[in-house]
Amino acid sequence: MATRQMWDAPDIVPTITYSDLPRAIEWLQRVFGFRERTEARLNWLGGGMSWFEVGKSLFAIATPDIAWRQTPETPGLVVKVYVADVDQHFAHAKAEGARIVSEPEDGFWGGRIYRVLDHEGHQWEMSQRGRDRAADRWQLPPGVTRGGLE
């Protein structure tokens, strides 16, 4: 398990959706040699999420998320961007007419995020820099477990 207190992430973290997450994890490790942050792998009934390190970069893979209106037939890409003040960033984006998907909220991992679509419908998740805790310090919600995927 991680011994750090905080989650280590670059400023931009994309998420790619896959309908078969266990196959994607195996494939990305075997074919591309990407290193999974296994201590952070999450699963829940019908879905899951994991993170991979590539050099100094980080990306996530996840099952399609209903919050984004994604389905297995329409895979998606979400780009997570860390900002200095997520509430201030949200207020500015909203005032400028951005299509807000979800208002700022605190997550089980300690982070604070909001979700927004750009002018062409691309999915962005804006996150408060410096709030995300290390995976072994997350307070998982009911039905979410760390580890293997079914």
PDB file of C-alpha atoms in Angstrom:
ATOM      1  CA  MET A   1       0.000   0.000   0.000  1.00  0.00           C
ATOM      2  CA  ALA A   2       1.032   3.550  -0.588  1.00  0.00           C
ATOM      3  CA  THR A   3       2.732   5.333   2.266  1.00  0.00           C
ATOM      4  CA  ARG A   4       2.299   8.852   0.860  1.00  0.00           C
ATOM      5  CA  GLN A   5      -0.343  11.078   2.386  1.00  0.00           C
ATOM      6  CA  MET A   6      -1.428  12.698  -0.896  1.00  0.00           C
ATOM      7  CA  TRP A   7      -2.198  11.439  -4.402  1.00  0.00           C
ATOM      8  CA  ASP A   8       0.570  12.239  -6.884  1.00  0.00           C
ATOM      9  CA  ALA A   9      -0.771  13.471 -10.219  1.00  0.00           C
ATOM     10  CA  PRO A  10       0.277  15.765 -13.066  1.00  0.00           C
ATOM     11  CA  ASP A  11      -1.887  18.728 -14.043  1.00  0.00           C
ATOM     12  CA  ILE A  12      -3.817  16.836 -16.742  1.00  0.00           C
ATOM     13  CA  VAL A  13      -5.197  13.294 -16.285  1.00  0.00           C
ATOM     14  CA  PRO A  14      -7.352  11.870 -19.106  1.00  0.00           C
ATOM     15  CA  THR A  15      -9.802   9.013 -18.541  1.00  0.00           C
ATOM     16  CA  ILE A  16     -10.546   6.542 -21.333  1.00  0.00           C
ATOM     17  CA  THR A  17     -13.647   4.372 -21.058  1.00  0.00           C
ATOM     18  CA  TYR A  18     -13.650   0.641 -21.788  1.00  0.00           C
ATOM     19  CA  SER A  19     -16.606  -1.719 -21.633  1.00  0.00           C
ATOM     20  CA  ASP A  20     -14.342  -4.641 -20.563  1.00  0.00           C
ATOM     21  CA  LEU A  21     -12.105  -3.147 -17.885  1.00  0.00           C
ATOM     22  CA  PRO A  22     -10.239  -6.327 -16.816  1.00  0.00           C
ATOM     23  CA  ARG A  23      -9.298  -6.998 -20.454  1.00  0.00           C
ATOM     24  CA  ALA A  24      -8.181  -3.372 -20.899  1.00  0.00           C
ATOM     25  CA  ILE A  25      -5.988  -3.531 -17.774  1.00  0.00           C
ATOM     26  CA  GLU A  26      -4.345  -6.752 -18.920  1.00  0.00           C
ATOM     27  CA  TRP A  27      -3.879  -5.489 -22.476  1.00  0.00           C
ATOM     28  CA  LEU A  28      -2.410  -2.104 -21.518  1.00  0.00           C
ATOM     29  CA  GLN A  29       0.113  -3.782 -19.207  1.00  0.00           C
ATOM     30  CA  ARG A  30       1.041  -6.625 -21.577  1.00  0.00           C
ATOM     31  CA  VAL A  31       1.092  -4.761 -24.887  1.00  0.00           C
ATOM     32  CA  PHE A  32       2.218  -1.249 -23.899  1.00  0.00           C
ATOM     33  CA  GLY A  33       4.029  -2.057 -20.651  1.00  0.00           C
ATOM     34  CA  PHE A  34       2.100   0.583 -18.699  1.00  0.00           C
ATOM     35  CA  ARG A  35       2.318   0.343 -14.891  1.00  0.00           C
ATOM     36  CA  GLU A  36      -1.005   0.159 -13.064  1.00  0.00           C
ATOM     37  CA  ARG A  37      -1.417   1.819  -9.676  1.00  0.00           C
ATOM     38  CA  THR A  38      -2.890  -1.417  -8.347  1.00  0.00           C
ATOM     39  CA  GLU A  39      -3.448   0.011  -4.860  1.00  0.00           C
ATOM     40  CA  ALA A  40      -5.946   2.444  -6.348  1.00  0.00           C
ATOM     41  CA  ARG A  41      -7.988   0.032  -8.494  1.00  0.00           C
ATOM     42  CA  LEU A  42     -11.701   0.373  -7.689  1.00  0.00           C
ATOM     43  CA  ASN A  43     -14.691  -1.758  -8.567  1.00  0.00           C
ATOM     44  CA  TRP A  44     -18.431  -1.639  -8.016  1.00  0.00           C
ATOM     45  CA  LEU A  45     -21.413  -3.540  -9.297  1.00  0.00           C
ATOM     46  CA  GLY A  46     -21.208  -3.244 -13.075  1.00  0.00           C
ATOM     47  CA  GLY A  47     -18.084  -1.115 -13.241  1.00  0.00           C
ATOM     48  CA  GLY A  48     -14.657  -0.066 -12.139  1.00  0.00           C
ATOM     49  CA  MET A  49     -11.720   2.299 -12.528  1.00  0.00           C
ATOM     50  CA  SER A  50      -7.925   2.157 -12.456  1.00  0.00           C
ATOM     51  CA  TRP A  51      -4.929   4.418 -13.094  1.00  0.00           C
ATOM     52  CA  PHE A  52      -1.755   3.880 -15.129  1.00  0.00           C
ATOM     53  CA  GLU A  53       1.617   5.585 -15.018  1.00  0.00           C
ATOM     54  CA  VAL A  54       3.532   6.249 -18.221  1.00  0.00           C
ATOM     55  CA  GLY A  55       6.794   8.021 -17.491  1.00  0.00           C
ATOM     56  CA  LYS A  56       5.818  11.180 -15.598  1.00  0.00           C
ATOM     57  CA  SER A  57       2.244  11.004 -16.912  1.00  0.00           C
ATOM     58  CA  LEU A  58      -0.928   9.500 -15.506  1.00  0.00           C
ATOM     59  CA  PHE A  59      -4.193   8.416 -17.106  1.00  0.00           C
ATOM     60  CA  ALA A  60      -7.239   6.572 -15.876  1.00  0.00           C
ATOM     61  CA  ILE A  61      -9.422   3.926 -17.445  1.00  0.00           C
ATOM     62  CA  ALA A  62     -12.987   3.301 -16.376  1.00  0.00           C
ATOM     63  CA  THR A  63     -16.236   1.723 -17.405  1.00  0.00           C
ATOM     64  CA  PRO A  64     -18.677   4.125 -19.098  1.00  0.00           C
ATOM     65  CA  ASP A  65     -20.125   6.610 -16.593  1.00  0.00           C
ATOM     66  CA  ILE A  66     -23.814   7.487 -16.552  1.00  0.00           C
ATOM     67  CA  ALA A  67     -22.917  10.967 -15.207  1.00  0.00           C
ATOM     68  CA  TRP A  68     -21.430  11.656 -18.645  1.00  0.00           C
ATOM     69  CA  ARG A  69     -24.242   9.816 -20.475  1.00  0.00           C
ATOM     70  CA  GLN A  70     -21.668   7.317 -21.740  1.00  0.00           C
ATOM     71  CA  THR A  71     -22.633   3.795 -22.789  1.00  0.00           C
ATOM     72  CA  PRO A  72     -20.562   0.766 -23.830  1.00  0.00           C
ATOM     73  CA  GLU A  73     -21.598   1.601 -27.406  1.00  0.00           C
ATOM     74  CA  THR A  74     -20.310   5.178 -27.157  1.00  0.00           C
ATOM     75  CA  PRO A  75     -16.919   5.074 -25.419  1.00  0.00           C
ATOM     76  CA  GLY A  76     -15.593   8.379 -24.246  1.00  0.00           C
ATOM     77  CA  LEU A  77     -12.626  10.385 -23.143  1.00  0.00           C
ATOM     78  CA  VAL A  78     -12.683  12.678 -20.115  1.00  0.00           C
ATOM     79  CA  VAL A  79      -9.795  15.054 -19.445  1.00  0.00           C
ATOM     80  CA  LYS A  80      -9.159  15.907 -15.779  1.00  0.00           C
ATOM     81  CA  VAL A  81      -7.338  19.186 -15.212  1.00  0.00           C
ATOM     82  CA  TYR A  82      -5.990  20.303 -11.832  1.00  0.00           C
ATOM     83  CA  VAL A  83      -6.497  23.993 -11.051  1.00  0.00           C
ATOM     84  CA  ALA A  84      -5.501  26.205  -8.127  1.00  0.00           C
ATOM     85  CA  ASP A  85      -9.074  27.059  -7.001  1.00  0.00           C
ATOM     86  CA  VAL A  86     -11.870  24.863  -8.366  1.00  0.00           C
ATOM     87  CA  ASP A  87     -14.703  27.029  -6.994  1.00  0.00           C
ATOM     88  CA  GLN A  88     -13.280  30.180  -8.585  1.00  0.00           C
ATOM     89  CA  HIS A  89     -12.662  28.270 -11.821  1.00  0.00           C
ATOM     90  CA  PHE A  90     -16.253  26.985 -11.768  1.00  0.00           C
ATOM     91  CA  ALA A  91     -17.695  30.481 -11.224  1.00  0.00           C
ATOM     92  CA  HIS A  92     -15.698  31.837 -14.149  1.00  0.00           C
ATOM     93  CA  ALA A  93     -16.604  28.940 -16.493  1.00  0.00           C
ATOM     94  CA  LYS A  94     -20.295  29.234 -15.581  1.00  0.00           C
ATOM     95  CA  ALA A  95     -20.288  33.010 -16.085  1.00  0.00           C
ATOM     96  CA  GLU A  96     -18.709  32.477 -19.510  1.00  0.00           C
ATOM     97  CA  GLY A  97     -21.535  30.142 -20.530  1.00  0.00           C
ATOM     98  CA  ALA A  98     -19.912  26.720 -20.160  1.00  0.00           C
ATOM     99  CA  ARG A  99     -22.330  23.774 -20.101  1.00  0.00           C
ATOM    100  CA  ILE A 100     -22.089  22.595 -16.501  1.00  0.00           C
ATOM    101  CA  VAL A 101     -22.629  18.855 -15.928  1.00  0.00           C
ATOM    102  CA  SER A 102     -22.123  18.940 -12.144  1.00  0.00           C
ATOM    103  CA  GLU A 103     -21.430  21.755  -9.685  1.00  0.00           C
ATOM    104  CA  PRO A 104     -18.383  21.632  -7.384  1.00  0.00           C
ATOM    105  CA  GLU A 105     -18.512  18.699  -4.980  1.00  0.00           C
ATOM    106  CA  ASP A 106     -16.172  16.889  -2.613  1.00  0.00           C
ATOM    107  CA  GLY A 107     -15.214  13.312  -3.501  1.00  0.00           C
ATOM    108  CA  PHE A 108     -14.412  10.243  -1.410  1.00  0.00           C
ATOM    109  CA  TRP A 109     -10.754  10.588  -2.417  1.00  0.00           C
ATOM    110  CA  GLY A 110     -10.549  14.004  -0.749  1.00  0.00           C
ATOM    111  CA  GLY A 111     -10.656  15.954  -3.985  1.00  0.00           C
ATOM    112  CA  ARG A 112     -13.064  18.661  -5.057  1.00  0.00           C
ATOM    113  CA  ILE A 113     -14.305  18.627  -8.668  1.00  0.00           C
ATOM    114  CA  TYR A 114     -16.860  19.904 -11.109  1.00  0.00           C
ATOM    115  CA  ARG A 115     -17.720  18.526 -14.548  1.00  0.00           C
ATOM    116  CA  VAL A 116     -18.250  20.631 -17.655  1.00  0.00           C
ATOM    117  CA  LEU A 117     -18.690  20.272 -21.414  1.00  0.00           C
ATOM    118  CA  ASP A 118     -16.835  22.528 -23.795  1.00  0.00           C
ATOM    119  CA  HIS A 119     -18.416  24.245 -26.823  1.00  0.00           C
ATOM    120  CA  GLU A 120     -18.296  20.993 -28.870  1.00  0.00           C
ATOM    121  CA  GLY A 121     -19.394  18.671 -26.067  1.00  0.00           C
ATOM    122  CA  HIS A 122     -15.986  17.352 -24.973  1.00  0.00           C
ATOM    123  CA  GLN A 123     -15.933  16.196 -21.351  1.00  0.00           C
ATOM    124  CA  TRP A 124     -13.754  17.987 -18.782  1.00  0.00           C
ATOM    125  CA  GLU A 125     -13.393  17.381 -15.051  1.00  0.00           C
ATOM    126  CA  MET A 126     -11.811  20.276 -13.166  1.00  0.00           C
ATOM    127  CA  SER A 127     -10.166  19.317  -9.879  1.00  0.00           C
ATOM    128  CA  GLN A 128      -8.687  21.235  -6.946  1.00  0.00           C
ATOM    129  CA  ARG A 129      -4.883  20.836  -6.864  1.00  0.00           C
ATOM    130  CA  GLY A 130      -3.482  19.504  -3.563  1.00  0.00           C
ATOM    131  CA  ARG A 131      -6.610  17.878  -2.086  1.00  0.00           C
ATOM    132  CA  ASP A 132      -6.491  14.308  -3.429  1.00  0.00           C
ATOM    133  CA  ARG A 133      -5.376  11.814  -0.777  1.00  0.00           C
ATOM    134  CA  ALA A 134      -3.258   8.715  -1.455  1.00  0.00           C
ATOM    135  CA  ALA A 135      -5.364   5.686  -2.474  1.00  0.00           C
ATOM    136  CA  ASP A 136      -4.988   3.924   0.883  1.00  0.00           C
ATOM    137  CA  ARG A 137      -6.585   6.976   2.571  1.00  0.00           C
ATOM    138  CA  TRP A 138      -9.746   7.147   0.419  1.00  0.00           C
ATOM    139  CA  GLN A 139     -13.096   6.824   2.218  1.00  0.00           C
ATOM    140  CA  LEU A 140     -14.848   4.552  -0.258  1.00  0.00           C
ATOM    141  CA  PRO A 141     -18.615   4.901  -0.622  1.00  0.00           C
ATOM    142  CA  PRO A 142     -20.910   1.903  -0.048  1.00  0.00           C
ATOM    143  CA  GLY A 143     -20.659  -0.653  -2.849  1.00  0.00           C
ATOM    144  CA  VAL A 144     -17.185   0.449  -3.994  1.00  0.00           C
ATOM    145  CA  THR A 145     -14.202  -1.750  -3.126  1.00  0.00           C
ATOM    146  CA  ARG A 146     -10.503  -1.598  -3.808  1.00  0.00           C
ATOM    147  CA  GLY A 147      -8.873  -4.429  -5.720  1.00  0.00           C
ATOM    148  CA  GLY A 148      -9.909  -7.008  -8.302  1.00  0.00           C
ATOM    149  CA  LEU A 149     -12.593  -6.645 -10.906  1.00  0.00           C
ATOM    150  CA  GLU A 150     -15.306  -9.195 -11.510  1.00  0.00           C
TER     151      GLU A 150
END
